[in-house]
Short mmCIF file of C-alpha atoms in Angstrom, two decimals:
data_model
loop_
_atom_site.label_atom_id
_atom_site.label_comp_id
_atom_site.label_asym_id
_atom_site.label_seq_id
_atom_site.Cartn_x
_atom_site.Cartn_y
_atom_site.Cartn_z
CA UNK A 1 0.00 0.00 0.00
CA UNK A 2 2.82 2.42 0.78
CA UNK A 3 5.06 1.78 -2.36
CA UNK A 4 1.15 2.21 -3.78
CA UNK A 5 1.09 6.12 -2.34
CA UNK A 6 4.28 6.38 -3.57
CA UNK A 7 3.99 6.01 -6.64
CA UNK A 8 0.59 7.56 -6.95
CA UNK A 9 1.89 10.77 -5.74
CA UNK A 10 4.90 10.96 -7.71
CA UNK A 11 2.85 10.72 -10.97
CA UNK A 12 0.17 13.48 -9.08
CA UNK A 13 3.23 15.93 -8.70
CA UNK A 14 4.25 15.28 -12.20
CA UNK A 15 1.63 16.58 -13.50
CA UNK A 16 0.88 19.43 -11.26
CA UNK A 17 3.56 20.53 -12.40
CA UNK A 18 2.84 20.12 -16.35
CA UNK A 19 -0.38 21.49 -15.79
CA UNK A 20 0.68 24.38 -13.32
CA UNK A 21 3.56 25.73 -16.18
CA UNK A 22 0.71 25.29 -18.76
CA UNK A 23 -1.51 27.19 -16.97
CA UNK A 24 0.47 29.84 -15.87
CA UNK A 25 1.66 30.97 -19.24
CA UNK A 26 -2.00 32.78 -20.28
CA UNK A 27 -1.77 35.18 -17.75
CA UNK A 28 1.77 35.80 -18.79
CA UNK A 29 0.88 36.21 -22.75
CA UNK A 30 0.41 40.02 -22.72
CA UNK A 31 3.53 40.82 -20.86
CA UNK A 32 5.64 38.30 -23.38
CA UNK A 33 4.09 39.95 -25.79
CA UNK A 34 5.24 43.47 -24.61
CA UNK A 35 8.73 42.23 -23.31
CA UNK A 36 9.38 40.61 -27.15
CA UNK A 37 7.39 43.64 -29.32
CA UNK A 38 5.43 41.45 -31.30
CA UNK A 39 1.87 41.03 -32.82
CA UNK A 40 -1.00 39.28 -30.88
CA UNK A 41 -1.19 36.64 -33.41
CA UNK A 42 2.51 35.42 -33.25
CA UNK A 43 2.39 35.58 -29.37
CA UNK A 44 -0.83 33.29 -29.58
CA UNK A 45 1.39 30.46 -30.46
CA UNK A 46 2.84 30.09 -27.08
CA UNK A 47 -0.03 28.04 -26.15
CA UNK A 48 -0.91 26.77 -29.68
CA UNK A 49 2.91 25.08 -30.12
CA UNK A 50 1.95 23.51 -26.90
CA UNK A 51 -1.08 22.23 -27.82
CA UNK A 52 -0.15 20.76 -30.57
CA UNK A 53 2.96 18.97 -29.43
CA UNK A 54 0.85 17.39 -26.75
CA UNK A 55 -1.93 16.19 -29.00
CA UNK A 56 0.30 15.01 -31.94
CA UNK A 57 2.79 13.48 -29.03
CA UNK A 58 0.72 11.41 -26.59
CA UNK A 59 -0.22 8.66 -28.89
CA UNK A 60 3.49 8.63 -30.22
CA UNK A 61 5.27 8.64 -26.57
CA UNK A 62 2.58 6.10 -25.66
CA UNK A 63 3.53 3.69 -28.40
CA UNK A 64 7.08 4.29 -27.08
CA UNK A 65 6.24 3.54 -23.66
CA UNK A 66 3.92 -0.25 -24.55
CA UNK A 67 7.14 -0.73 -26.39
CA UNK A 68 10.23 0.38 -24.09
CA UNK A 69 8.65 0.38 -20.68
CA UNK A 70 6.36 3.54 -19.42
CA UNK A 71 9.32 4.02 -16.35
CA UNK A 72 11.87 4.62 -18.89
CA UNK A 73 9.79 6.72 -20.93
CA UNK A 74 8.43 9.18 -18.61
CA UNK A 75 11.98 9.85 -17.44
CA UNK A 76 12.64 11.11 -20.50
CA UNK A 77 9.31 12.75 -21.36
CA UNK A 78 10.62 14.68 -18.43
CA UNK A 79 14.67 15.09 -19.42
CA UNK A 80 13.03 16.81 -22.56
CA UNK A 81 10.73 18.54 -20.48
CA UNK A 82 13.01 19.98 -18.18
CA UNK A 83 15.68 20.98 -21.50
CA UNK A 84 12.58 22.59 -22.80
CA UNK A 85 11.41 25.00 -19.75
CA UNK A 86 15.13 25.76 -19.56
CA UNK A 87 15.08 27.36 -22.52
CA UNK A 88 12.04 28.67 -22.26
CA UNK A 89 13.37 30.54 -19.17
CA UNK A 90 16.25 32.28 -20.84
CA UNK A 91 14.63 33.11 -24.32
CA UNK A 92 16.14 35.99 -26.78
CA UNK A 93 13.15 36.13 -28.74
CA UNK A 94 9.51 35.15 -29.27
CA UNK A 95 10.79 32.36 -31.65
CA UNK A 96 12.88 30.22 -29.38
CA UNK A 97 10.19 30.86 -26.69
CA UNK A 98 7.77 29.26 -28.93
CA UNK A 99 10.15 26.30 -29.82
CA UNK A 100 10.78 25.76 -26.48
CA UNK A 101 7.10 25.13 -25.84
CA UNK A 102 6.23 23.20 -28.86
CA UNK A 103 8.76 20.96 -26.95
CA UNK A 104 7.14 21.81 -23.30
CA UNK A 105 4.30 19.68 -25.43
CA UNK A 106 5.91 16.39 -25.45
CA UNK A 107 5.65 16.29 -21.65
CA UNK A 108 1.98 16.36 -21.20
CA UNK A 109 2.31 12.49 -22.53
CA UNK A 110 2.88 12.27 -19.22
CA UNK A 111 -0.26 11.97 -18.62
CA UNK A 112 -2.19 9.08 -19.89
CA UNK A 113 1.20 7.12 -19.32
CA UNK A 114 0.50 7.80 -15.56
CA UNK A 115 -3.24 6.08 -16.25
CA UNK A 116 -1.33 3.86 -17.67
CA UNK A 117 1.15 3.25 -15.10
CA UNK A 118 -1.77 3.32 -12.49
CA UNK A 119 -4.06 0.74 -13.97
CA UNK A 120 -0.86 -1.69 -14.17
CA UNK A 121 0.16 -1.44 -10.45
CA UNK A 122 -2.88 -1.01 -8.50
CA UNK A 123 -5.87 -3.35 -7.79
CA UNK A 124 -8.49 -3.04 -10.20
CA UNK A 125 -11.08 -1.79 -6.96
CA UNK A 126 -8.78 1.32 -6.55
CA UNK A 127 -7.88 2.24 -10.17
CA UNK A 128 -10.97 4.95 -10.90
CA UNK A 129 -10.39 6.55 -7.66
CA UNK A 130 -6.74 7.13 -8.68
CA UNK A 131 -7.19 8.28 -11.80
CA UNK A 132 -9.96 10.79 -10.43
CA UNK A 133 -6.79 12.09 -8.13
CA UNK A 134 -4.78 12.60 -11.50
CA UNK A 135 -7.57 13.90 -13.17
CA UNK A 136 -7.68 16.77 -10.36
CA UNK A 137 -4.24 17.74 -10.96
CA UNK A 138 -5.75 19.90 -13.89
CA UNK A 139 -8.30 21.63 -11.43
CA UNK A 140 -5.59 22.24 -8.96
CA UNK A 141 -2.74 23.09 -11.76
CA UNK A 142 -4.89 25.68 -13.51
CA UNK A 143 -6.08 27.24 -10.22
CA UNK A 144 -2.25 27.77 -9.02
CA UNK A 145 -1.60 28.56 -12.70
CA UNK A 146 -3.91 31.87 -12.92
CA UNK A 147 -3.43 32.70 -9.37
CA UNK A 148 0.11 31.97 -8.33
CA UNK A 149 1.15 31.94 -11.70
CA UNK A 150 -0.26 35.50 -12.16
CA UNK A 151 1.56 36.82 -9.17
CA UNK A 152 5.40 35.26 -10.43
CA UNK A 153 4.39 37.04 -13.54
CA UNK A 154 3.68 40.21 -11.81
CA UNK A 155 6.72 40.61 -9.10
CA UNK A 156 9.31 38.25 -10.44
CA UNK A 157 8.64 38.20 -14.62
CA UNK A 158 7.52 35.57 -16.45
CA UNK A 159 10.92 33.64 -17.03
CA UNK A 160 10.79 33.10 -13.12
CA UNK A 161 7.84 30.90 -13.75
CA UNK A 162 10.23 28.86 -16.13
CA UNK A 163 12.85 28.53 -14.12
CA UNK A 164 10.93 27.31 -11.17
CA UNK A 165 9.37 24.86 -13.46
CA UNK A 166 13.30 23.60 -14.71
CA UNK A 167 13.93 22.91 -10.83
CA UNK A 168 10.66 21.52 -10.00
CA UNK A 169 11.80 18.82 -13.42
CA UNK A 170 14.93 17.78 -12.25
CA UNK A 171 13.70 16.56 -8.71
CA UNK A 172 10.54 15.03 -10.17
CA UNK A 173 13.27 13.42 -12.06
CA UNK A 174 15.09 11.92 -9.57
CA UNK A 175 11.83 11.00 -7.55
CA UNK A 176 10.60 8.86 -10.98
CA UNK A 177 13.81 7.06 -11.45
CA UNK A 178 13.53 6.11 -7.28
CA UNK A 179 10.14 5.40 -6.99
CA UNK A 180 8.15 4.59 -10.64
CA UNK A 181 8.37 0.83 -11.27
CA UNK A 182 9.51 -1.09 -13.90
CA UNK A 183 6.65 -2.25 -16.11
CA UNK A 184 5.79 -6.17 -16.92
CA UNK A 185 3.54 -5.29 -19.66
CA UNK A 186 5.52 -4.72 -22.77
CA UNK A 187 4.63 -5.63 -26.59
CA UNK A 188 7.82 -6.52 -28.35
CA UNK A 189 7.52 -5.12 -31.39
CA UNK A 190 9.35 -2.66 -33.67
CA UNK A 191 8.33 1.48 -33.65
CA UNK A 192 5.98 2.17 -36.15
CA UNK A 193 8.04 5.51 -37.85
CA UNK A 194 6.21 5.67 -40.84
CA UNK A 195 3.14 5.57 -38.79
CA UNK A 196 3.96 7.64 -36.50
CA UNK A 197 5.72 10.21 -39.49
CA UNK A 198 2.28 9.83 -40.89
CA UNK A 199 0.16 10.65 -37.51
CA UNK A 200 2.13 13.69 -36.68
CA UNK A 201 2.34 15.05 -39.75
CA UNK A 202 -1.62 15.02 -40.49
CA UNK A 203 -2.86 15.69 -36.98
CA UNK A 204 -0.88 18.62 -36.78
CA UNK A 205 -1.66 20.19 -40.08
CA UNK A 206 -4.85 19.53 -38.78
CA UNK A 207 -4.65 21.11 -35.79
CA UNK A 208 -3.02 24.51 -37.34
CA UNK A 209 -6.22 24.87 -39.82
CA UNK A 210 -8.23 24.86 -36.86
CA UNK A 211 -6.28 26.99 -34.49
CA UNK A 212 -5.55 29.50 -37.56
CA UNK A 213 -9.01 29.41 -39.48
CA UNK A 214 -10.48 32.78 -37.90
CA UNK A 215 -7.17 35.00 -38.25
CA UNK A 216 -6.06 33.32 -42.17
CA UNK A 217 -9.59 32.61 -43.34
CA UNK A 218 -11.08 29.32 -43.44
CA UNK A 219 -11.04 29.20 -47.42
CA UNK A 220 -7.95 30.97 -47.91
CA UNK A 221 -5.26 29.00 -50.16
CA UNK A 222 -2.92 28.23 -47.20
CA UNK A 223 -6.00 27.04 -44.66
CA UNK A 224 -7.12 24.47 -47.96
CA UNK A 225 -3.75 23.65 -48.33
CA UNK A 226 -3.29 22.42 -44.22
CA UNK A 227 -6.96 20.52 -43.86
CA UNK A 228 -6.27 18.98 -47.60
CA UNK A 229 -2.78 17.62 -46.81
CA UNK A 230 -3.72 16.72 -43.45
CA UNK A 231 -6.31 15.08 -44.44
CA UNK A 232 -4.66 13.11 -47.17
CA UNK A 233 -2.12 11.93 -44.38
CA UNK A 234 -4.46 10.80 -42.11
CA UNK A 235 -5.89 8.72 -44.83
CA UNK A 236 -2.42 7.41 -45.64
CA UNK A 237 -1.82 6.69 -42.24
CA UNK A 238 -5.22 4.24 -41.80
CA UNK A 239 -4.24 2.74 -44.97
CA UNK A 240 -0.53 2.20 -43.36
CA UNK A 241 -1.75 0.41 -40.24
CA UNK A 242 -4.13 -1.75 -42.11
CA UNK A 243 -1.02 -3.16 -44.10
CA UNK A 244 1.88 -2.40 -41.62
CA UNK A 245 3.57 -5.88 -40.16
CA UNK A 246 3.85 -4.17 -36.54
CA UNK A 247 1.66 -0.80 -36.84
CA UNK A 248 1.90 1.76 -34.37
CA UNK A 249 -1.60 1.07 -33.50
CA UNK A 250 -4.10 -1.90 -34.24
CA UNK A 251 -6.95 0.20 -36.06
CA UNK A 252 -9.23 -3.23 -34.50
CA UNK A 253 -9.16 -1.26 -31.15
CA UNK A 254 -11.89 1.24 -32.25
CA UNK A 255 -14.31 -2.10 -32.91
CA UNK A 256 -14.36 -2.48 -28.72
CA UNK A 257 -17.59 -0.44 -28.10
CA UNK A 258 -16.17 1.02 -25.05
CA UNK A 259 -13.00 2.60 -26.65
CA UNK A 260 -15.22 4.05 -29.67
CA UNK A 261 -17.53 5.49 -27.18
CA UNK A 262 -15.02 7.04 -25.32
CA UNK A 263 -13.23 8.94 -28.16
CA UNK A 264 -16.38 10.11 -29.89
CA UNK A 265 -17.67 11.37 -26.82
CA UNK A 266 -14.21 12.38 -25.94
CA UNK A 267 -14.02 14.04 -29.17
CA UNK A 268 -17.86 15.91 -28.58
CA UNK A 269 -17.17 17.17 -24.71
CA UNK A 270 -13.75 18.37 -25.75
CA UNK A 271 -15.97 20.63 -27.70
CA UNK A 272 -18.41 21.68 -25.28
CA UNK A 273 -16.00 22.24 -22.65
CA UNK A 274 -13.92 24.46 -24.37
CA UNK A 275 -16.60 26.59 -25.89
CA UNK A 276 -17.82 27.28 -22.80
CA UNK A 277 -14.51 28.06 -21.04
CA UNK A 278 -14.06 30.85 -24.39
CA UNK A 279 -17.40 31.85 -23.68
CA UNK A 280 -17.18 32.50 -20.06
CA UNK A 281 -13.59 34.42 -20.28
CA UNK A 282 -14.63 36.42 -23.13
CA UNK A 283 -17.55 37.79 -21.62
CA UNK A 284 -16.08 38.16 -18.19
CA UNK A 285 -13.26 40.46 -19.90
CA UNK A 286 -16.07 42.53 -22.11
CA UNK A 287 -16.57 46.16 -20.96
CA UNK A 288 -20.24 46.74 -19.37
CA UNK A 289 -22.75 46.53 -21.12
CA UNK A 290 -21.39 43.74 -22.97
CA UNK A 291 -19.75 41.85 -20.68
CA UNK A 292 -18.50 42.20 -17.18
CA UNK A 293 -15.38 44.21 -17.29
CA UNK A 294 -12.93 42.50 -15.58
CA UNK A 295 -9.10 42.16 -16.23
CA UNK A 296 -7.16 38.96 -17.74
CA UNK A 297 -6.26 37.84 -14.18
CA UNK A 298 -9.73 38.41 -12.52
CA UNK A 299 -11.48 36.81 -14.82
CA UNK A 300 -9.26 33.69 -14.86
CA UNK A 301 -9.35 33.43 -11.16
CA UNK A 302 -13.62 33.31 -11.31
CA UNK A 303 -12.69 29.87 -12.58
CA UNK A 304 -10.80 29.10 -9.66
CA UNK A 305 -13.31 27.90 -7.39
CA UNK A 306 -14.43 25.61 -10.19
CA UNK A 307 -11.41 23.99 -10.96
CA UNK A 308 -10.29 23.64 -7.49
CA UNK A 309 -13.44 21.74 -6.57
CA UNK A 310 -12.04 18.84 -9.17
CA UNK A 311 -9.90 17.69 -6.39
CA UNK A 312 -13.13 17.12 -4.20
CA UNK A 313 -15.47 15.63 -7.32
CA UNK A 314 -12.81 13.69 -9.00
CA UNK A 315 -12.18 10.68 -6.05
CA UNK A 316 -15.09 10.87 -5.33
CA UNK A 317 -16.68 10.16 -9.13
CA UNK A 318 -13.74 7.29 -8.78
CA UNK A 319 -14.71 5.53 -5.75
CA UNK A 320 -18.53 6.07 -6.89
CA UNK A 321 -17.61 4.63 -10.44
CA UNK A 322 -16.46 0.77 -8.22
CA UNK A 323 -19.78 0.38 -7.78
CA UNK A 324 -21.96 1.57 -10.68
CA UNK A 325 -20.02 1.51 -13.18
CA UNK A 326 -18.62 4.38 -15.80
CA UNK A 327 -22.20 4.70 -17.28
CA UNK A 328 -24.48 6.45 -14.50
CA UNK A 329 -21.68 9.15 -14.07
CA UNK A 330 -21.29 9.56 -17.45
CA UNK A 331 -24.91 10.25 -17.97
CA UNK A 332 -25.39 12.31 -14.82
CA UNK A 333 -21.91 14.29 -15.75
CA UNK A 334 -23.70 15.34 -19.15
CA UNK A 335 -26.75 16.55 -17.15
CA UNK A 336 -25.00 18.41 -15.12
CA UNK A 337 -22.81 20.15 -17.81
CA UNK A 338 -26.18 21.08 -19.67
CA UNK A 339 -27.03 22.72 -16.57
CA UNK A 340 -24.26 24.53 -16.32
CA UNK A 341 -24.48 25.78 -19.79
CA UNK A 342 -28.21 26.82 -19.04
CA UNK A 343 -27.35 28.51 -15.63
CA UNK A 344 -24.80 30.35 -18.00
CA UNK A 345 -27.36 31.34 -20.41
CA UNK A 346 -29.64 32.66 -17.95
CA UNK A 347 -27.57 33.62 -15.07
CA UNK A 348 -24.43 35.74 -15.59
CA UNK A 349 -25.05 39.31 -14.62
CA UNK A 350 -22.17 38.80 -11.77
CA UNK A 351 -18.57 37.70 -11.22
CA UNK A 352 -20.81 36.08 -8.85
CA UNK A 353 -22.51 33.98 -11.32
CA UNK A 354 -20.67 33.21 -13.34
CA UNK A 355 -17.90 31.77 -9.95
CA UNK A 356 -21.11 29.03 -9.08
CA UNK A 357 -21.93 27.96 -12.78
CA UNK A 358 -18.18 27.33 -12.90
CA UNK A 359 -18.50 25.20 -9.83
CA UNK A 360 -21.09 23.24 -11.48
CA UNK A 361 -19.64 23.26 -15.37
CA UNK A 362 -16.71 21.98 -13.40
CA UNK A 363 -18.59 19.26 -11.69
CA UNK A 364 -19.91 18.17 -15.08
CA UNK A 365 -16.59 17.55 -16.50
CA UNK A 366 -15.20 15.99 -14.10
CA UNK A 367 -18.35 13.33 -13.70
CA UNK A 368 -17.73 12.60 -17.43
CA UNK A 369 -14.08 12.89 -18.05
CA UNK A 370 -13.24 10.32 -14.92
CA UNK A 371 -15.61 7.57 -16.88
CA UNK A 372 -14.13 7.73 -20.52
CA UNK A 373 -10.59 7.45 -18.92
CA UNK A 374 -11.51 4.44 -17.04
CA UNK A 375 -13.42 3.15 -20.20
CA UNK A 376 -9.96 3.29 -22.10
CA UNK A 377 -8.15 2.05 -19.55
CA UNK A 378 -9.92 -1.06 -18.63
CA UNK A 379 -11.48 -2.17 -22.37
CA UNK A 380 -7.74 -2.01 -23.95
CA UNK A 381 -5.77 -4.71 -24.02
CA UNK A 382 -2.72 -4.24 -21.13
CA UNK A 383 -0.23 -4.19 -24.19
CA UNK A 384 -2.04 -1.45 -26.26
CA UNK A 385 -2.81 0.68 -22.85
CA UNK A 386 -0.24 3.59 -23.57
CA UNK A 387 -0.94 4.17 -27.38
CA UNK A 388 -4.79 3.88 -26.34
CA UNK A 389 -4.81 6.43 -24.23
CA UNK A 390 -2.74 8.65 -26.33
CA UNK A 391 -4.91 8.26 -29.16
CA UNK A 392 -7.94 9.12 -26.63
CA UNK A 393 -5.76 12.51 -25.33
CA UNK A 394 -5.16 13.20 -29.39
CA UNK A 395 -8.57 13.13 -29.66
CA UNK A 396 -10.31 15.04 -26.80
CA UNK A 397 -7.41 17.87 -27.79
CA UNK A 398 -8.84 18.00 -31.42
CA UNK A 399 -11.99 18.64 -30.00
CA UNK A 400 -10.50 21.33 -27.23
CA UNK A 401 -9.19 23.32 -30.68
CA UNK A 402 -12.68 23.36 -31.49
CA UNK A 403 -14.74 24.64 -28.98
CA UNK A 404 -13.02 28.23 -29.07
CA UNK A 405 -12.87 28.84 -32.40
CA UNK A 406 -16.74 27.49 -32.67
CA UNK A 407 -17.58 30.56 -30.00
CA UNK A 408 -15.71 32.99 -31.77
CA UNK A 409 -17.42 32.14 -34.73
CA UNK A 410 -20.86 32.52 -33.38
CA UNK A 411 -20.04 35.77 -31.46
CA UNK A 412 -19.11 36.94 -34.61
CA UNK A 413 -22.13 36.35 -36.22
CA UNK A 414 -24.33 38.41 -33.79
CA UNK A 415 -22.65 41.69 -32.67
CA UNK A 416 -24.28 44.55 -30.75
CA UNK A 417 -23.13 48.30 -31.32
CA UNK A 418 -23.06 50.95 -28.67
CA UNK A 419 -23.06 54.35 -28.46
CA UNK A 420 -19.81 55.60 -26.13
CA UNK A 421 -18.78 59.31 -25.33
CA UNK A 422 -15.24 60.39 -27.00
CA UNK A 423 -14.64 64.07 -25.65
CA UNK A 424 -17.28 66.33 -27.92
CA UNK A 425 -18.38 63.64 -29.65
CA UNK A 426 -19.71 60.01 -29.57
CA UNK A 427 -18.41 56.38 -31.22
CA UNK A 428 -19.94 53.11 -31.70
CA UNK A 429 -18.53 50.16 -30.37
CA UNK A 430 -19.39 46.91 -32.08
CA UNK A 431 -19.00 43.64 -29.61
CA UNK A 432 -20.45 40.76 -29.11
CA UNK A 433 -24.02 41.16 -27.38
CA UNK A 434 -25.79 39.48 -25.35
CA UNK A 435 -27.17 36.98 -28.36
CA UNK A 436 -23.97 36.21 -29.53
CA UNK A 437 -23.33 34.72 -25.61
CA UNK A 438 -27.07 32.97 -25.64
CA UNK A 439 -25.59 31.29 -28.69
CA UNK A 440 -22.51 29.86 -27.54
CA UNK A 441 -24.19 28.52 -24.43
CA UNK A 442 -27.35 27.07 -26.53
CA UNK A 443 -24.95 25.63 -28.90
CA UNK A 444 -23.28 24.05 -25.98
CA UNK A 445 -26.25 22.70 -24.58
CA UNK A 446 -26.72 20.65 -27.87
CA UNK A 447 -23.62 19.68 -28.12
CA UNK A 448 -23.29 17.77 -24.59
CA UNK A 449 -26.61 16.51 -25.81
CA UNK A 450 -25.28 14.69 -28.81
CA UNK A 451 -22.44 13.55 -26.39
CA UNK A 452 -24.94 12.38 -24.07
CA UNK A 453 -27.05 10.22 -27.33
CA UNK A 454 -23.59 8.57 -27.68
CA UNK A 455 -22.93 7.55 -24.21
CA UNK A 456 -25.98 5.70 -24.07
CA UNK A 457 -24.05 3.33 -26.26
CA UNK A 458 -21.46 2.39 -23.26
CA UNK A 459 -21.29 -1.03 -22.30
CA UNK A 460 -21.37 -0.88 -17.91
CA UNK A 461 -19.35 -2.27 -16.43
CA UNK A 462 -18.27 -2.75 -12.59
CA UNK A 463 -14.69 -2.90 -11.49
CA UNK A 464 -14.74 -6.07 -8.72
CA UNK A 465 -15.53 -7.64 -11.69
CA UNK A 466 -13.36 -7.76 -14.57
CA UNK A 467 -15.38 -6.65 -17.74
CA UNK A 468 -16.32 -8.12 -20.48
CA UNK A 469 -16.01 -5.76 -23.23
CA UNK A 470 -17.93 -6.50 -26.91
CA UNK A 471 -16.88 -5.80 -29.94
CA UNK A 472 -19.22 -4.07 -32.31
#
């Protein structure tokens, strides 16, 4: 039971730590901006290299780890890691800042190789609750991200942040070589490089055409040209794998009903959630009467409450999941993130308001992200466990791109003008109004809906017992 602890929170502090640095940079992105001189645009990529490089790299370093052991490979997930805040921390210009974090990316692998890790090691009664612990550590990172994160920024610069984070690396280092254990579950196989080459490639075009759609124009010859030859490559890799001797992954997963379910609806609530987050910031940051008027910082920290509460919810949705199963919590999780969508529609005149809905779009979440990583966890196959759930984190980030450039597209669609004193005269504002909000939060409501037609498709199961997953 101790060695259990251990290792449980070695892999929590981890990725507190991936998710604190993560975090922590969105406050920071209007001082980097001022500190380098660039555009808005350009310093945007801070957090879209990183986005990227964690989507396109999960499944990849999860491969690696079924492969080469998970130990071995989330040491160096974090040796790269802790080269990449380094640099990060000493930066010349906006360029190497943004390589650095497109590296930074590679470490949030670390995370379904810790569900990974988990599921191997610890009795199959305790799994869910532990991976509702990890799950928290993005509550808890995000809240100490826009709150202590904001302050670092403020009194000690934004490098400071990095630098702390290089430390923080080189311990956890040390801690993961003492205390991680070796794994027993490994495929022997070759890696898959024109599979993964092939993966990468596409995913990340992908990923850029999304990310860059609003600012180049979705039908603008260099947007075709990324969704085109992405897509082609993502064809080319399915092809691959069907004919590959050893493929990086065996396409004959998605037939178990339980790992399709997850990613679609992995996929869908990546969507929702996101949207909603864009939503909520936006308007919190609008000038009155558009929005509330509050500052970068303030507005992040409403959240707070919200994602702190994830280390309360998450357990507990574990410990609850033993004994019904992944289905009733991923049902009730939907309900619950409608409702915080509606209370968000029809409740938001307040910093107030919009602090509780958080609390309760928060609670949704977590009720529904706990059962689809338990459903990929437990239906996979021990020796396909890493690349499973790095497929399932590629996914859920495709739909995270989503959501916010979804809202942004339907606040732009219904703007409001206003009529504002400028010395002897008088300008008009034009924002988005109170309909372009109603949108985004209707649009989320159907959204989590779909997700929640989808989930009806999950196979229960209860974790005393070990499942027997279909294939369909």
């Amino acid at each position: 039971m101790r060695r259990e602890n251990e290792v449980l929170l070695t892999l929590l502090s981890i990725l507190l730590l991936i998710n604190f640095v993560e975090t922590m940079v969105t406050p920071a992105l209007p001082t980097i901006q001022s500190d380098f001189g660039t555009t808005e645009e350009l310093v945007s990529w801070v957090t879209s290299a990183f986005t990227i490089t964690a989507a396109v790299g999960s499944p990849i370093l999860g491969k690696v780890a079924d492969v080469h052991g998970k130990k071995k490979t989330m040491i160096i997930i974090l040796l790269i890691y802790a080269v990449a805040v380094f640099i990060a921390g000493l930066s010349p210009n906006i360029y190497v800042l943004i390589f650095a974090r497109a590296i930074q990316g590679f470490g949030f692998a670390a995370f379904p190789i810790s569900i990974a890790i988990i599921t191997e090691i610890l009795p199959r009664e305790k799994v869910a609750q532990a991976q509702g612990v990890l799950s928290a550590t993005f509550g808890i990172g995000t809240a100490l991200g826009l709150s202590v994160g904001a302050i670092i920024d403020q009194d000690l610069g934004w490098q400071a942040a990095f630098h702390i984070a290089f430390v923080g690396s080189l311990l956890l280092i040390g801690l993961a070589a003492k205390v991680l254990p070796e794994s027993n579950v490994r495929v022997k196989e070759s890696i898959d490089l024109v599979g993964m080459t092939l993966l990468a490639l596409g995913s990340s075009l992908i990923l850029v055409y999304i990310s860059e759609g609003n600012s180049w124009g979705w039908l603008s010859p260099s947007e075709v040209f990324l969704i085109v030859t992405g897509g082609v490559l993502i064809y080319a890799f399915v092809i691959w794998e069907t004919i590959a001797k050893e493929p990086m992954m065996k396409l004959e997963l998605f037939k178990i009903r339980n790992f399709a379910v997850a990613n679609f609806v992995g996929i869908v609530t990546g969507i929702a959630m996101f949207l909603l987050f864009f939503g909520v910031i936006y308007y919190a940051q609008l000038p009155w009467p558009f929005g509330l008027g509050l500052d970068q910082i303030s507005a992040g920290m409403s959240l707070a409450p919200g994602t702190l509460s994830m280390l309360v919810i998450g357990p507990l949705a574990g410990r609850t999941l033993n004994k019904t199963g992944p289905k009733p919590i991923l049902m009730i999780g939907g309900v619950v993130l409608m409702l915080g969508f509606y209370l968000n529609l029809v409740n938001r005149a307040t910093v107030l308001d919009i602090t509780l809905n958080g609390v309760v779009v928060t609670a949704g979440m977590v009720l529904m992200m706990i059962p689809l990583v338990n459903m990929v966890a437990v239906s996979l196959p021990p020796q396909a466990r890493g690349v499973g759930l790095g497929m399932n984190t590629l996914i859920r980030q495709m739909g995270s791109s989503i959501g916010p450039v979804l809202a942004s597209s339907l606040m732009s669609m219904y703007k409001s003008g206003f009529v504002m004193p400028l010395g002897n005269s008088y300008m008009v504002e034009v924002l988005p109004g109170e309909a372009s909000f109603n949108a985004v939060f209707t649009a989320g409501i159907l959204i989590t809906l779909l997700a929640l037609a989808f989930a009806t498709l999950t196979q229960n199961y209860k974790l005393e017992a070990r499942p027997q997953v279909a294939a369909h």
